[in-house]
XYZ file of C-alpha atoms in Angstrom:
592
model
C 24.167 65.750 4.642
C 25.349 62.149 4.194
C 23.264 61.006 7.176
C 20.158 62.660 5.740
C 20.757 60.952 2.390
C 21.187 57.569 4.093
C 17.923 57.888 6.014
C 16.095 58.961 2.850
C 17.540 56.010 0.947
C 16.467 53.528 3.622
C 12.877 54.716 3.339
C 12.776 53.516 -0.270
C 14.574 50.227 0.315
C 12.080 47.397 0.966
C 11.982 46.400 4.623
C 13.112 42.852 3.900
C 16.364 44.199 2.400
C 16.873 46.173 5.590
C 16.526 42.989 7.641
C 13.282 44.173 9.210
C 10.219 42.116 9.974
C 7.212 41.934 7.707
C 4.424 43.979 9.260
C 2.112 41.079 10.072
C 3.349 37.871 11.698
C 0.075 36.131 12.499
C -0.975 32.723 13.760
C -4.337 30.980 13.614
C -5.806 28.105 15.606
C -8.759 26.849 13.555
C -10.815 24.337 15.514
C -12.431 21.301 13.944
C -16.045 22.278 13.165
C -18.410 21.015 15.832
C -15.674 19.678 18.094
C -14.060 20.748 21.337
C -11.568 23.577 20.663
C -7.900 22.674 20.503
C -5.889 22.898 23.696
C -2.610 24.372 22.533
C -0.042 26.934 23.621
C -0.812 28.827 20.409
C -3.996 30.055 22.105
C -1.816 31.813 24.686
C -1.088 35.438 23.669
C 1.928 35.571 26.014
C 3.474 32.628 24.165
C 2.752 34.226 20.789
C 4.374 37.477 21.890
C 7.460 35.636 23.137
C 7.757 33.874 19.768
C 7.703 37.165 17.858
C 4.136 37.076 16.540
C 2.459 40.445 16.139
C -1.085 39.150 16.060
C -3.499 36.251 16.401
C -6.389 35.065 14.219
C -8.689 33.371 16.745
C -11.678 31.226 15.832
C -14.302 32.997 17.975
C -17.287 33.417 15.587
C -17.135 37.099 16.474
C -19.717 37.891 13.788
C -22.323 35.910 15.742
C -21.812 37.617 19.101
C -23.773 40.833 18.522
C -27.402 41.871 19.084
C -28.174 44.009 15.953
C -29.838 46.677 18.076
C -28.396 49.333 15.766
C -30.446 47.755 12.965
C -33.614 47.030 14.937
C -34.104 47.220 18.687
C -34.455 43.748 20.259
C -34.751 41.947 16.926
C -33.218 39.088 18.929
C -35.578 38.663 21.877
C -34.174 39.586 25.303
C -35.028 36.340 27.092
C -34.487 33.946 24.191
C -31.924 31.150 24.138
C -30.281 32.897 21.192
C -29.775 36.132 23.149
C -28.420 34.248 26.178
C -25.994 32.311 23.940
C -24.763 35.513 22.286
C -24.191 37.304 25.596
C -22.446 34.330 27.199
C -20.071 33.798 24.261
C -19.376 37.533 23.989
C -18.465 37.718 27.683
C -15.972 34.877 27.201
C -14.394 36.774 24.297
C -14.057 39.863 26.495
C -11.752 37.904 28.799
C -9.671 36.631 25.888
C -9.371 40.108 24.416
C -8.108 41.393 27.751
C -5.395 38.720 27.729
C -4.330 39.702 24.210
C -4.276 43.391 25.107
C -2.130 42.668 28.174
C 0.329 40.667 26.050
C 0.469 43.320 23.319
C -0.899 41.028 20.615
C -3.201 42.429 17.907
C -6.413 40.492 17.321
C -7.963 39.776 13.916
C -10.716 37.154 14.415
C -11.385 34.618 11.668
C -14.866 35.594 10.506
C -17.541 33.887 8.387
C -19.474 36.402 6.250
C -22.433 36.485 5.708
C -24.024 34.830 8.766
C -27.048 36.382 10.509
C -29.189 35.292 13.483
C -32.064 32.974 12.635
C -34.456 35.640 13.932
C -33.296 38.022 11.209
C -33.632 35.376 8.502
C -37.167 34.619 9.699
C -38.167 38.288 9.549
C -36.138 39.594 6.585
C -35.072 36.454 4.742
C -37.087 37.165 1.600
C -35.218 40.482 1.259
C -31.787 38.915 1.862
C -31.543 35.582 0.157
C -30.464 34.933 -3.394
C -33.170 33.521 -5.600
C -30.854 31.393 -7.712
C -28.521 28.780 -6.224
C -24.757 29.235 -6.057
C -21.967 30.441 -3.829
C -19.559 28.684 -1.496
C -20.312 25.592 0.544
C -22.297 25.830 3.775
C -22.151 22.956 6.257
C -23.615 22.184 9.655
C -25.933 24.376 11.632
C -29.622 24.284 12.466
C -31.334 23.203 9.301
C -31.484 24.882 5.930
C -28.510 26.990 4.858
C -29.354 30.476 3.698
C -27.616 32.006 0.688
C -27.461 35.809 0.822
C -27.475 38.126 -2.181
C -24.937 40.914 -1.688
C -26.564 42.974 -4.440
C -29.788 43.378 -2.421
C -30.323 46.523 -0.357
C -31.396 44.731 2.830
C -28.338 42.462 2.726
C -26.065 45.467 2.426
C -27.797 47.313 5.279
C -27.515 44.260 7.504
C -23.851 43.809 6.598
C -23.123 47.395 7.622
C -25.120 46.862 10.815
C -23.134 43.701 11.495
C -19.802 45.496 11.140
C -21.090 48.333 13.326
C -22.224 45.818 15.933
C -18.912 43.960 15.959
C -16.744 47.009 16.547
C -19.179 48.649 18.995
C -19.339 45.466 21.070
C -15.613 44.700 20.757
C -13.818 48.028 20.243
C -10.465 46.429 21.179
C -10.421 44.461 17.916
C -7.721 45.560 15.483
C -9.603 44.250 12.467
C -11.017 41.103 10.897
C -9.901 38.179 8.747
C -12.790 37.463 6.417
C -13.833 34.131 4.929
C -16.447 33.856 2.187
C -15.713 30.583 0.353
C -16.862 28.130 3.014
C -19.324 28.686 5.836
C -19.409 26.319 8.817
C -22.393 26.583 11.164
C -21.679 23.600 13.443
C -20.856 25.830 16.416
C -23.423 28.592 15.855
C -26.816 27.058 16.715
C -28.765 30.311 16.463
C -27.364 31.580 13.172
C -27.644 30.778 9.482
C -25.919 32.032 6.374
C -23.617 31.366 3.482
C -21.299 32.930 0.967
C -22.620 36.042 -0.807
C -20.425 35.326 -3.844
C -21.844 33.629 -6.914
C -19.841 30.984 -8.688
C -17.672 31.680 -11.719
C -17.371 35.053 -13.418
C -20.666 36.252 -11.927
C -18.826 36.393 -8.632
C -16.511 39.201 -9.779
C -19.281 41.774 -9.418
C -20.240 40.345 -6.027
C -16.668 40.525 -4.743
C -16.317 44.147 -5.832
C -19.575 45.148 -4.139
C -18.727 43.138 -1.025
C -15.157 44.425 -0.664
C -16.131 48.047 -1.228
C -18.678 47.883 1.601
C -16.170 46.212 3.915
C -13.429 48.638 2.900
C -15.693 51.604 3.618
C -16.948 50.348 6.986
C -13.773 48.698 8.348
C -10.779 50.365 6.726
C -11.990 53.912 6.138
C -14.634 54.700 8.774
C -13.064 52.765 11.645
C -9.374 52.655 10.669
C -9.276 48.894 11.274
C -7.531 46.219 9.241
C -9.384 43.943 6.826
C -7.678 40.759 5.628
C -9.845 39.558 2.747
C -9.188 35.857 2.130
C -9.364 34.838 -1.513
C -10.075 31.173 -0.731
C -12.774 29.667 -2.947
C -13.349 26.690 -5.243
C -12.761 26.285 -8.951
C -10.496 28.431 -11.125
C -11.620 31.690 -9.547
C -10.438 34.361 -7.121
C -7.936 32.255 -5.211
C -5.901 30.774 -8.030
C -6.783 32.540 -11.298
C -4.639 35.657 -11.946
C -7.148 37.112 -14.422
C -10.022 36.738 -11.965
C -7.895 38.086 -9.098
C -6.931 41.186 -11.062
C -10.479 41.713 -12.364
C -11.606 42.025 -8.745
C -8.694 43.794 -7.095
C -7.997 46.294 -9.893
C -11.543 47.569 -9.408
C -10.858 48.310 -5.719
C -9.000 51.425 -4.635
C -5.987 50.418 -2.512
C -6.027 51.298 1.171
C -3.272 50.673 3.748
C -5.783 48.796 5.919
C -6.973 46.484 3.116
C -4.837 43.361 2.658
C -5.564 40.222 0.645
C -4.820 36.892 2.319
C -3.800 34.053 -0.022
C -2.685 30.429 0.362
C 0.753 29.830 -1.108
C -0.306 26.968 -3.426
C -2.538 27.192 -6.510
C -4.930 24.907 -4.684
C -5.292 24.000 -1.051
C -2.208 23.245 1.099
C -1.272 20.355 -1.205
C 1.598 18.881 -3.170
C 1.772 18.402 -6.955
C 0.420 21.938 -7.277
C 2.113 25.078 -8.662
C 2.956 28.083 -6.534
C -0.050 30.383 -6.457
C 0.225 32.797 -9.438
C -2.038 35.353 -7.740
C 0.747 36.098 -5.253
C 3.015 39.035 -6.039
C 0.696 40.612 -8.629
C -1.727 43.541 -8.645
C -1.626 46.721 -6.611
C -2.799 45.602 -3.164
C -0.783 44.339 -0.244
C -0.882 40.616 0.488
C -0.186 38.157 3.280
C 0.548 34.479 2.696
C -1.238 31.682 4.542
C 0.691 28.528 5.419
C -0.393 25.453 7.347
C 1.840 23.795 9.918
C 0.127 20.393 10.015
C -1.778 19.541 6.867
C -4.821 17.285 7.028
C -3.676 15.457 3.883
C -0.241 14.663 5.301
C -0.609 13.416 8.837
C -1.742 16.491 10.822
C 1.441 16.434 12.880
C 1.096 12.756 13.835
C 4.343 12.119 11.959
C 7.092 14.453 10.743
C 6.482 16.463 7.590
C 8.678 19.486 7.005
C 6.242 21.761 5.207
C 8.067 25.010 6.026
C 10.777 24.095 3.526
C 8.314 24.033 0.637
C 6.486 27.146 1.811
C 9.655 29.242 1.682
C 11.815 27.540 -0.964
C 9.298 25.713 -3.128
C 8.772 21.964 -3.440
C 11.138 19.688 -5.414
C 8.442 18.875 -7.968
C 7.919 22.536 -8.883
C 11.270 22.461 -10.688
C 9.007 21.034 -13.374
C 5.811 22.412 -14.874
C 2.689 21.124 -13.201
C -0.625 21.162 -15.022
C -3.574 20.222 -12.895
C -1.865 17.744 -10.607
C 0.530 16.158 -13.118
C 4.200 16.930 -13.756
C 4.742 17.588 -17.449
C 8.429 16.723 -17.471
C 9.303 20.189 -18.775
C 11.448 22.405 -16.599
C 9.618 25.312 -15.004
C 10.546 28.785 -16.196
C 13.240 30.369 -13.993
C 11.200 33.528 -13.507
C 8.223 31.649 -12.058
C 8.207 31.853 -8.251
C 8.296 28.516 -6.437
C 8.313 29.673 -2.815
C 7.294 32.682 -0.758
C 10.837 34.072 -0.728
C 10.597 34.438 -4.517
C 7.882 37.123 -4.331
C 9.666 39.497 -1.948
C 10.752 41.717 -4.822
C 7.119 42.422 -5.679
C 7.001 44.691 -2.593
C 3.412 43.491 -2.038
C 4.123 40.885 0.633
C 3.536 42.344 4.094
C 3.046 39.296 6.275
C 2.318 35.625 6.889
C -0.456 33.815 8.721
C 0.659 30.423 10.008
C -2.099 27.951 10.762
C -0.351 26.310 13.720
C -3.475 24.220 14.304
C -6.490 23.453 12.172
C -7.658 22.433 8.763
C -9.638 19.329 7.996
C -11.939 17.201 10.094
C -11.569 14.902 13.082
C -8.144 13.228 13.698
C -5.411 12.305 13.998
C -5.150 14.085 17.336
C -1.658 14.771 18.634
C -0.377 15.045 22.179
C 2.989 16.573 21.272
C 3.483 19.647 19.070
C 7.116 19.178 18.024
C 6.349 19.067 14.285
C 3.763 21.857 14.532
C 6.366 23.902 16.399
C 9.052 23.334 13.763
C 6.947 24.415 10.784
C 5.399 27.353 12.610
C 8.766 28.532 13.925
C 10.578 28.460 10.588
C 7.877 30.321 8.622
C 7.118 32.889 11.339
C 10.773 33.621 12.132
C 11.543 34.006 8.446
C 8.788 36.634 8.317
C 10.471 38.391 11.229
C 13.630 38.720 9.103
C 13.240 37.647 5.454
C 16.970 38.105 4.851
C 17.540 34.866 6.762
C 17.508 31.467 5.067
C 15.268 28.546 5.869
C 18.318 26.466 6.805
C 19.612 29.087 9.226
C 16.268 29.299 11.007
C 15.942 25.501 11.063
C 19.210 25.112 12.950
C 18.183 27.895 15.316
C 15.044 25.914 16.144
C 17.116 22.779 16.693
C 19.491 24.626 18.996
C 16.582 25.920 21.097
C 15.688 22.259 21.644
C 19.323 21.453 22.499
C 19.733 19.510 19.265
C 23.241 20.495 18.205
C 26.262 19.231 16.293
C 25.889 15.778 14.752
C 22.455 15.432 16.337
C 21.254 18.556 14.515
C 22.453 17.034 11.233
C 20.482 13.864 11.924
C 17.416 15.934 12.803
C 17.697 17.869 9.535
C 18.129 14.644 7.543
C 14.905 13.331 9.059
C 13.009 16.489 8.189
C 14.304 16.786 4.620
C 13.574 13.119 3.925
C 9.921 13.601 4.879
C 9.445 16.006 1.977
C 9.612 13.267 -0.656
C 8.699 10.464 1.727
C 5.267 12.028 2.084
C 4.793 13.016 -1.552
C 5.856 9.696 -3.054
C 3.729 7.780 -0.592
C 0.593 9.887 -0.856
C 0.803 11.066 -4.475
C 2.452 9.807 -7.662
C 4.843 11.332 -10.189
C 3.443 9.765 -13.355
C -0.263 10.480 -13.836
C -2.855 12.818 -12.381
C -3.521 12.768 -8.649
C -6.538 12.834 -6.426
C -4.688 14.586 -3.649
C -7.457 14.024 -1.089
C -7.790 10.238 -1.285
C -6.117 10.002 2.129
C -6.839 12.895 4.452
C -7.437 13.461 8.160
C -7.577 9.914 9.591
C -9.317 8.320 6.598
C -8.462 6.338 3.457
C -11.029 6.922 0.662
C -9.696 4.566 -1.987
C -12.706 5.056 -4.292
C -11.543 8.648 -4.842
C -8.627 7.192 -6.792
C -10.836 5.516 -9.425
C -9.883 7.837 -12.308
C -6.229 7.857 -11.257
C -6.136 4.061 -11.212
C -7.845 3.799 -14.602
C -5.200 6.097 -16.062
C -2.412 4.036 -14.485
C -3.776 0.816 -15.980
C -4.460 2.417 -19.367
C -0.901 3.725 -19.627
C 0.579 0.520 -18.115
C 2.380 2.419 -15.384
C 1.536 0.171 -12.449
C 5.117 -1.089 -12.034
C 6.469 2.465 -11.817
C 3.748 3.527 -9.398
C 4.414 0.566 -7.115
C 8.163 1.142 -7.332
C 7.577 4.699 -6.144
C 5.483 3.414 -3.219
C 8.245 0.991 -2.301
C 10.687 3.907 -2.474
C 8.477 5.897 -0.088
C 8.475 2.992 2.361
C 12.270 2.823 2.109
C 12.533 6.555 2.812
C 10.398 6.156 5.920
C 12.504 3.217 7.063
C 15.531 5.492 6.803
C 13.683 8.208 8.749
C 12.829 5.700 11.467
C 16.433 4.443 11.617
C 17.760 8.004 11.877
C 15.354 8.805 14.702
C 16.812 5.936 16.715
C 20.224 7.617 16.478
C 19.037 10.861 18.064
C 19.900 11.786 21.634
C 18.194 14.644 23.509
C 18.211 15.766 27.112
C 14.443 16.220 26.853
C 13.269 12.621 27.125
C 9.644 13.481 26.327
C 10.489 15.264 23.074
C 12.894 12.490 22.089
C 10.184 9.891 22.617
C 7.715 11.990 20.606
C 10.168 12.219 17.686
C 10.979 8.502 17.685
C 7.371 7.381 18.055
C 6.147 9.749 15.337
C 8.823 8.551 12.907
C 7.747 4.950 13.470
C 4.124 6.082 13.109
C 4.988 7.544 9.707
C 6.859 4.423 8.595
C 3.887 2.206 9.495
C 1.437 4.550 7.777
C 3.342 4.736 4.500
C 4.164 1.030 4.440
C 0.434 0.459 4.884
C -0.227 2.859 2.013
C 2.165 0.820 -0.156
C 0.015 -2.274 0.484
C -3.103 -0.240 -0.286
C -1.736 0.771 -3.676
C -0.984 -2.855 -4.524
C -4.581 -3.731 -3.692
C -6.079 -0.725 -5.468
C -4.130 -1.453 -8.663
C -5.019 -5.146 -8.539
C -8.678 -4.248 -8.128
C -8.552 -1.778 -11.022
C -6.904 -4.118 -13.510
C -8.960 -7.266 -12.817
C -12.422 -7.285 -14.292
C -12.844 -10.948 -13.296
C -12.369 -11.436 -9.551
C -11.867 -15.165 -10.064
C -8.514 -14.454 -11.730
C -7.190 -12.719 -8.627
C -3.485 -13.111 -7.904
C -3.006 -15.382 -4.892
C 0.123 -13.379 -4.054
C -2.287 -10.852 -2.604
C -2.623 -13.135 0.417
C 0.887 -12.028 1.391
C -0.043 -8.370 0.840
C -3.157 -8.629 3.037
C -1.196 -10.470 5.709
C 1.336 -7.634 5.758
C -1.535 -5.144 5.818
C -2.958 -6.863 8.912
C 0.453 -7.013 10.595
C 0.963 -3.278 10.093
C -2.401 -2.385 11.629
C -1.518 -4.504 14.657
C 1.904 -2.871 14.885
C 0.274 0.553 14.690
C -2.110 -0.325 17.524
C 0.781 -1.630 19.626
C 2.698 1.609 19.016
C -0.296 3.643 20.179
C -0.609 1.551 23.335
C 3.112 1.831 24.065
C 3.426 5.609 24.329
C 1.400 8.575 25.505
C 3.334 10.641 22.934
C 1.732 8.733 20.038
C -1.044 10.435 18.095
C -4.391 8.760 17.583
C -4.486 6.305 14.682
C -6.120 6.397 11.278
C -9.188 4.273 10.584
C -9.877 1.901 7.676
C -12.929 3.998 6.764
C -13.444 6.567 4.027
C -13.855 10.312 4.585
C -16.077 11.140 7.563
C -16.323 7.495 8.670
C -18.041 6.112 5.584
C -17.716 2.416 4.828
C -18.486 2.864 1.132
C -15.313 3.456 -0.865
C -13.019 2.778 2.093
C -9.859 0.708 2.250
C -11.659 -1.492 4.772
C -14.377 -2.268 2.236
C -11.811 -3.082 -0.468
C -9.776 -5.377 1.788
C -12.917 -7.184 2.901
C -13.831 -7.739 -0.754
C -10.425 -9.331 -1.364
C -10.699 -11.488 1.765
C -14.013 -12.936 0.608
C -12.760 -13.591 -2.929
C -9.481 -15.149 -1.782
C -11.319 -17.359 0.666
C -13.635 -18.625 -2.091
C -10.704 -19.349 -4.406
C -8.593 -21.112 -1.803
C -11.584 -23.158 -0.584
C -12.337 -24.185 -4.173
C -8.740 -25.220 -4.815
C -8.596 -27.271 -1.618
C -11.538 -29.423 -2.694
């Protein structure tokens, strides 16, 4: 009788209290749009299985690899380039699916909805597209983006035909991860499309219609999993609890329907609250985390993001409104990290982005920092009773970093948390969190931030914080030189990346001096000649960075002095050149 009671009791105790894994431990490799796919061990299903992952979220454009014959026979011509492309790509996916099946890894491809072949748009476009503008962003592709209307009958029929085509062509699939907020067409030359969701509150009706069709076709009819990503822009589905509940409360729960949500109330960024849509409602959820953020180095230097994912960031001890700390302590009941929502009993998994996010570089040759963040988050999901610290030291031990060396390694990682934030962001006014991202420095994006700094006379505090960030990175670099590892390649990668980070954030300190000087001086002729020293140090750091890159194959590619996507306008290079010209005029005038 006692044994029966114990078994019954365990059924009602949440799995995490029993020390069992969350149901879904997923990883995603998201390739840069339009570029060669990443070469990484995280594409290997055998590696994923060994690391305890249950599933993969590959970037295969599976929605584009079908012929729509169930909708209309040969709507995509048999001998067309489009048909040949579809069949070739689909055959390549067959091989990858076989590898996943052999390894015992479930497959949930990352899928852009709604994207249809150009041939369908040409024939049925007037019955598909939305007449008014709106919806998520669509980039790349072969010309004009098409915006579908999910409320139209033809759109709905084609969506059902698309789902039917996907699972008929690839019956091994276990389900889909759906994206609606952004649509990238760089790698799909014979397809067009866009988000079927209107902006703002109008989108609530669209989501409900959209999800109900997907739920019916994927979850009910085919008994496959649907991970519906809430990612969008503005104060909408992803980060607005009222909007989230307005959509999800209108959908009947189903064990195969799971909502996938980023852990921050924004993108994967600092100075942002924990996402308040997590742990609420009546549907199961998985949390998305990113192992190498495009805003914070992309793995070119250490940044221990897993700590903040699980425990919450240091700044979230305080209230954050927009991107500014209020100074008031956060309420104790407000979750700050993923571990704080376990009691909701809604969390059923994590999806680590081991690779991907952003555009272009930096490109890394060593995955030590990707490995650390992915390992800690994924192994926590495999046993949520464990602490972040416990899993961290387990990772270190696997790399033969033990004893005093493990303590040094942890010091390095913990220091990066504030070393990155205080270099990239600021603690005193609002932030444009994207001013430096990927391998670019878009200083013009900081215009409003700089105006606020000058208006409130906070430049000394801001620059003191940048100097503090440089000092933190100097400590990180010094600690890295005290490490000893048997694996010489990994040791070199750690040391080089720590120096890379120190150079980057010391450069950023010089940039902030220049940006503030530019913002406060209406008359360029009154420029402070002390800036000559700042620009000289700026030049020295770029040279040191280049020398570091040339010295080691373990060094990531460098940043540029250009703005986002290689634009000269608004770049740090443009600003520095402006100062060079002005300083030269002033010094030439004074020498006469």
